[in-house]
């Protein structure tokens, strides 16, 4: 019985805990409420690398998340802002937080086109390690057959197979990390693919890593 208890205790201690955080309300979220993606005569409003609204950042600052050993954020501005608001600058820094392109949103619209690495380093490098951005233009930018609903677009859309492959690599990366607790600050598309659930802006959920599994995106 003692041996069994020790095995169970060791197993629980080795369980990796992942705190999932969706970014706060962004300027693109507001624009899409007025004219939803997929609506008649839809046109991308061209809000590049959409930042949070002032209210979205305030809500992020009012959101609480558990203590973790590492904060991992999508390099998109709205996620970096949310991570800063939720965890606070005192809990960040390049030794405790990093930007990871694998966690960025599937590229649907201009809001999902990133900011070049050099500009991110200048703005956010004191809070997030940028070592995982291996190119100046680190986001998807390939030629692909159009899969999005009819509309006017200003950037390519990331195909589902490439998006899912990227998330497989994200899960493998998390699994290989030595930390037993980390936060993943990212996006609706990423969180829906990893959990099958919808996440509200600034929603926080804590799951065991083993509970994460890829689901096909709805389109």
Short mmCIF file of C-alpha atoms in Angstrom, two decimals:
data_model
loop_
_atom_site.label_atom_id
_atom_site.label_comp_id
_atom_site.label_asym_id
_atom_site.label_seq_id
_atom_site.Cartn_x
_atom_site.Cartn_y
_atom_site.Cartn_z
CA UNK A 1 0.00 0.00 0.00
CA UNK A 2 2.83 2.38 0.84
CA UNK A 3 4.49 1.62 -2.50
CA UNK A 4 1.22 2.29 -4.31
CA UNK A 5 0.82 5.62 -2.52
CA UNK A 6 4.36 6.59 -3.47
CA UNK A 7 3.72 5.71 -7.12
CA UNK A 8 0.48 7.73 -7.16
CA UNK A 9 2.16 10.68 -5.45
CA UNK A 10 5.03 10.60 -7.94
CA UNK A 11 2.59 10.39 -10.86
CA UNK A 12 0.64 13.39 -9.58
CA UNK A 13 3.84 15.34 -9.02
CA UNK A 14 4.92 14.66 -12.62
CA UNK A 15 1.60 15.73 -14.13
CA UNK A 16 2.07 18.83 -16.25
CA UNK A 17 -0.49 21.55 -15.55
CA UNK A 18 -1.37 23.96 -18.37
CA UNK A 19 -3.19 27.21 -17.67
CA UNK A 20 -5.02 28.23 -20.84
CA UNK A 21 -5.77 31.93 -21.34
CA UNK A 22 -7.57 33.51 -24.26
CA UNK A 23 -6.57 37.06 -25.12
CA UNK A 24 -8.75 40.03 -24.19
CA UNK A 25 -11.12 41.90 -26.47
CA UNK A 26 -9.23 43.20 -29.48
CA UNK A 27 -9.99 45.87 -32.01
CA UNK A 28 -10.73 43.13 -34.55
CA UNK A 29 -13.20 41.47 -32.16
CA UNK A 30 -15.10 44.75 -32.04
CA UNK A 31 -15.03 45.19 -35.83
CA UNK A 32 -16.27 41.63 -36.42
CA UNK A 33 -19.22 42.17 -34.12
CA UNK A 34 -20.39 44.90 -36.48
CA UNK A 35 -19.71 42.89 -39.65
CA UNK A 36 -19.07 39.20 -38.88
CA UNK A 37 -16.61 37.12 -40.84
CA UNK A 38 -18.55 35.22 -43.50
CA UNK A 39 -21.36 37.77 -43.71
CA UNK A 40 -22.60 39.09 -47.06
CA UNK A 41 -20.01 41.30 -48.83
CA UNK A 42 -17.53 40.78 -46.01
CA UNK A 43 -14.32 42.78 -46.30
CA UNK A 44 -11.29 42.41 -44.06
CA UNK A 45 -11.14 45.69 -42.06
CA UNK A 46 -7.33 45.60 -42.22
CA UNK A 47 -6.54 45.81 -38.52
CA UNK A 48 -3.05 44.39 -38.74
CA UNK A 49 -1.81 42.43 -35.70
CA UNK A 50 -4.87 43.73 -33.87
CA UNK A 51 -4.15 45.14 -30.40
CA UNK A 52 -6.47 45.00 -27.42
CA UNK A 53 -8.98 47.76 -26.94
CA UNK A 54 -8.45 49.88 -23.85
CA UNK A 55 -11.30 47.99 -22.18
CA UNK A 56 -9.77 44.68 -23.29
CA UNK A 57 -6.48 45.53 -21.61
CA UNK A 58 -8.26 46.67 -18.45
CA UNK A 59 -10.12 43.34 -18.31
CA UNK A 60 -6.82 41.51 -18.75
CA UNK A 61 -5.36 43.44 -15.82
CA UNK A 62 -8.36 42.41 -13.72
CA UNK A 63 -8.07 38.73 -14.67
CA UNK A 64 -6.33 36.37 -12.27
CA UNK A 65 -4.46 33.20 -13.16
CA UNK A 66 -2.64 30.61 -11.02
CA UNK A 67 1.09 30.85 -10.42
CA UNK A 68 3.11 28.98 -13.06
CA UNK A 69 6.76 28.31 -13.73
CA UNK A 70 6.65 29.64 -17.29
CA UNK A 71 4.38 31.99 -19.27
CA UNK A 72 4.16 31.13 -22.98
CA UNK A 73 2.47 33.67 -25.23
CA UNK A 74 1.58 33.85 -28.88
CA UNK A 75 3.73 36.61 -30.43
CA UNK A 76 0.61 38.40 -31.69
CA UNK A 77 0.26 41.75 -29.95
CA UNK A 78 -3.12 41.06 -28.33
CA UNK A 79 -1.72 37.94 -26.65
CA UNK A 80 1.44 39.69 -25.42
CA UNK A 81 -0.69 42.50 -24.01
CA UNK A 82 -3.00 39.99 -22.32
CA UNK A 83 -0.11 38.05 -20.79
CA UNK A 84 1.29 41.31 -19.44
CA UNK A 85 -2.07 42.33 -17.99
CA UNK A 86 -2.92 38.95 -16.46
CA UNK A 87 0.48 38.08 -14.98
CA UNK A 88 1.96 41.54 -14.49
CA UNK A 89 5.42 42.68 -15.53
CA UNK A 90 6.90 41.58 -12.20
CA UNK A 91 6.03 37.94 -13.00
CA UNK A 92 7.44 38.10 -16.52
CA UNK A 93 10.92 38.65 -17.94
CA UNK A 94 12.95 36.65 -20.51
CA UNK A 95 13.82 33.96 -17.93
CA UNK A 96 10.15 33.36 -17.05
CA UNK A 97 8.21 34.20 -20.20
CA UNK A 98 8.62 33.66 -23.92
CA UNK A 99 6.87 34.33 -27.22
CA UNK A 100 6.18 31.20 -29.25
CA UNK A 101 4.98 31.33 -32.90
CA UNK A 102 3.56 27.80 -32.60
CA UNK A 103 0.88 29.31 -30.33
CA UNK A 104 -0.23 32.06 -32.73
CA UNK A 105 -3.72 32.14 -34.16
CA UNK A 106 -4.55 30.38 -37.39
CA UNK A 107 -4.15 33.06 -40.01
CA UNK A 108 -7.66 34.07 -41.01
CA UNK A 109 -7.47 37.87 -41.36
CA UNK A 110 -5.13 40.85 -41.16
CA UNK A 111 -5.38 40.72 -37.36
CA UNK A 112 -3.48 37.41 -37.46
CA UNK A 113 -0.56 38.79 -39.47
CA UNK A 114 2.25 39.36 -37.02
CA UNK A 115 4.70 42.15 -36.30
CA UNK A 116 8.29 41.58 -37.51
CA UNK A 117 10.68 40.02 -35.03
CA UNK A 118 12.95 43.08 -34.76
CA UNK A 119 10.02 45.31 -33.77
CA UNK A 120 8.72 42.74 -31.28
CA UNK A 121 12.14 42.53 -29.64
CA UNK A 122 12.33 46.30 -29.35
CA UNK A 123 8.86 46.55 -27.80
CA UNK A 124 8.55 43.33 -25.78
CA UNK A 125 12.04 41.88 -25.40
CA UNK A 126 12.38 43.01 -21.78
CA UNK A 127 9.34 40.90 -20.85
CA UNK A 128 9.42 37.93 -23.24
CA UNK A 129 12.28 35.89 -24.65
CA UNK A 130 12.13 36.02 -28.45
CA UNK A 131 14.52 33.16 -29.18
CA UNK A 132 11.80 31.02 -30.77
CA UNK A 133 11.07 33.55 -33.50
CA UNK A 134 13.41 32.12 -36.11
CA UNK A 135 12.59 34.60 -38.89
CA UNK A 136 11.79 38.29 -39.23
CA UNK A 137 8.43 37.34 -40.78
CA UNK A 138 7.53 34.40 -38.53
CA UNK A 139 3.83 33.99 -39.41
CA UNK A 140 2.24 31.97 -42.24
CA UNK A 141 2.68 33.70 -45.58
CA UNK A 142 2.34 31.02 -48.23
CA UNK A 143 0.37 30.63 -51.44
CA UNK A 144 -2.69 28.49 -50.92
CA UNK A 145 -6.07 27.69 -52.38
CA UNK A 146 -8.75 29.88 -50.84
CA UNK A 147 -10.76 28.05 -48.15
CA UNK A 148 -12.41 30.98 -46.37
CA UNK A 149 -16.02 32.11 -46.92
CA UNK A 150 -16.59 34.48 -49.87
CA UNK A 151 -15.30 37.94 -49.13
CA UNK A 152 -12.46 40.39 -49.73
CA UNK A 153 -9.21 39.38 -48.05
CA UNK A 154 -5.84 41.11 -47.82
CA UNK A 155 -3.67 38.18 -46.70
CA UNK A 156 -3.50 34.41 -47.34
CA UNK A 157 -5.44 32.05 -45.10
CA UNK A 158 -3.57 29.29 -43.27
CA UNK A 159 -4.86 25.89 -44.47
CA UNK A 160 -6.23 23.50 -41.85
CA UNK A 161 -3.58 20.77 -42.42
CA UNK A 162 -0.74 23.25 -41.83
CA UNK A 163 -2.47 24.70 -38.79
CA UNK A 164 -3.01 21.26 -37.26
CA UNK A 165 0.59 20.27 -37.95
CA UNK A 166 1.72 23.42 -36.16
CA UNK A 167 -0.43 22.57 -33.14
CA UNK A 168 0.99 19.03 -33.06
CA UNK A 169 4.41 20.63 -32.79
CA UNK A 170 3.09 22.95 -30.08
CA UNK A 171 1.88 19.97 -28.03
CA UNK A 172 5.20 18.18 -28.52
CA UNK A 173 7.06 21.33 -27.44
CA UNK A 174 4.97 21.65 -24.26
CA UNK A 175 5.43 17.95 -23.50
CA UNK A 176 9.21 18.26 -23.76
CA UNK A 177 9.46 21.27 -21.46
CA UNK A 178 10.87 20.54 -17.97
CA UNK A 179 8.32 22.74 -16.18
CA UNK A 180 5.38 21.06 -14.43
CA UNK A 181 3.20 24.17 -14.79
CA UNK A 182 2.97 26.72 -17.58
CA UNK A 183 0.51 29.23 -18.95
CA UNK A 184 -0.42 29.34 -22.63
CA UNK A 185 -1.80 32.75 -23.64
CA UNK A 186 -3.26 32.45 -27.10
CA UNK A 187 -6.39 32.53 -29.27
CA UNK A 188 -9.86 31.13 -29.89
CA UNK A 189 -8.78 29.00 -32.84
CA UNK A 190 -5.86 27.44 -30.96
CA UNK A 191 -7.89 26.80 -27.81
CA UNK A 192 -10.84 25.36 -29.71
CA UNK A 193 -8.52 22.99 -31.59
CA UNK A 194 -6.85 21.85 -28.35
CA UNK A 195 -10.00 21.44 -26.23
CA UNK A 196 -13.05 21.39 -28.51
CA UNK A 197 -14.52 24.25 -26.45
CA UNK A 198 -15.25 27.92 -26.99
CA UNK A 199 -13.30 30.38 -24.84
CA UNK A 200 -14.50 33.87 -24.01
CA UNK A 201 -12.06 36.78 -24.08
CA UNK A 202 -9.82 36.65 -20.98
CA UNK A 203 -11.21 33.25 -19.97
CA UNK A 204 -8.79 31.17 -17.90
CA UNK A 205 -8.93 27.38 -17.53
CA UNK A 206 -6.45 24.97 -15.94
CA UNK A 207 -6.09 21.50 -17.47
CA UNK A 208 -3.73 18.58 -17.23
CA UNK A 209 -1.54 18.38 -20.31
CA UNK A 210 -2.87 14.89 -21.03
CA UNK A 211 -6.37 16.34 -21.44
CA UNK A 212 -5.29 18.33 -24.49
CA UNK A 213 -5.95 16.69 -27.84
CA UNK A 214 -6.26 18.03 -31.36
CA UNK A 215 -9.66 18.50 -32.97
CA UNK A 216 -10.33 19.36 -36.59
CA UNK A 217 -11.19 23.05 -37.02
CA UNK A 218 -14.80 23.75 -38.07
CA UNK A 219 -13.64 25.06 -41.47
#
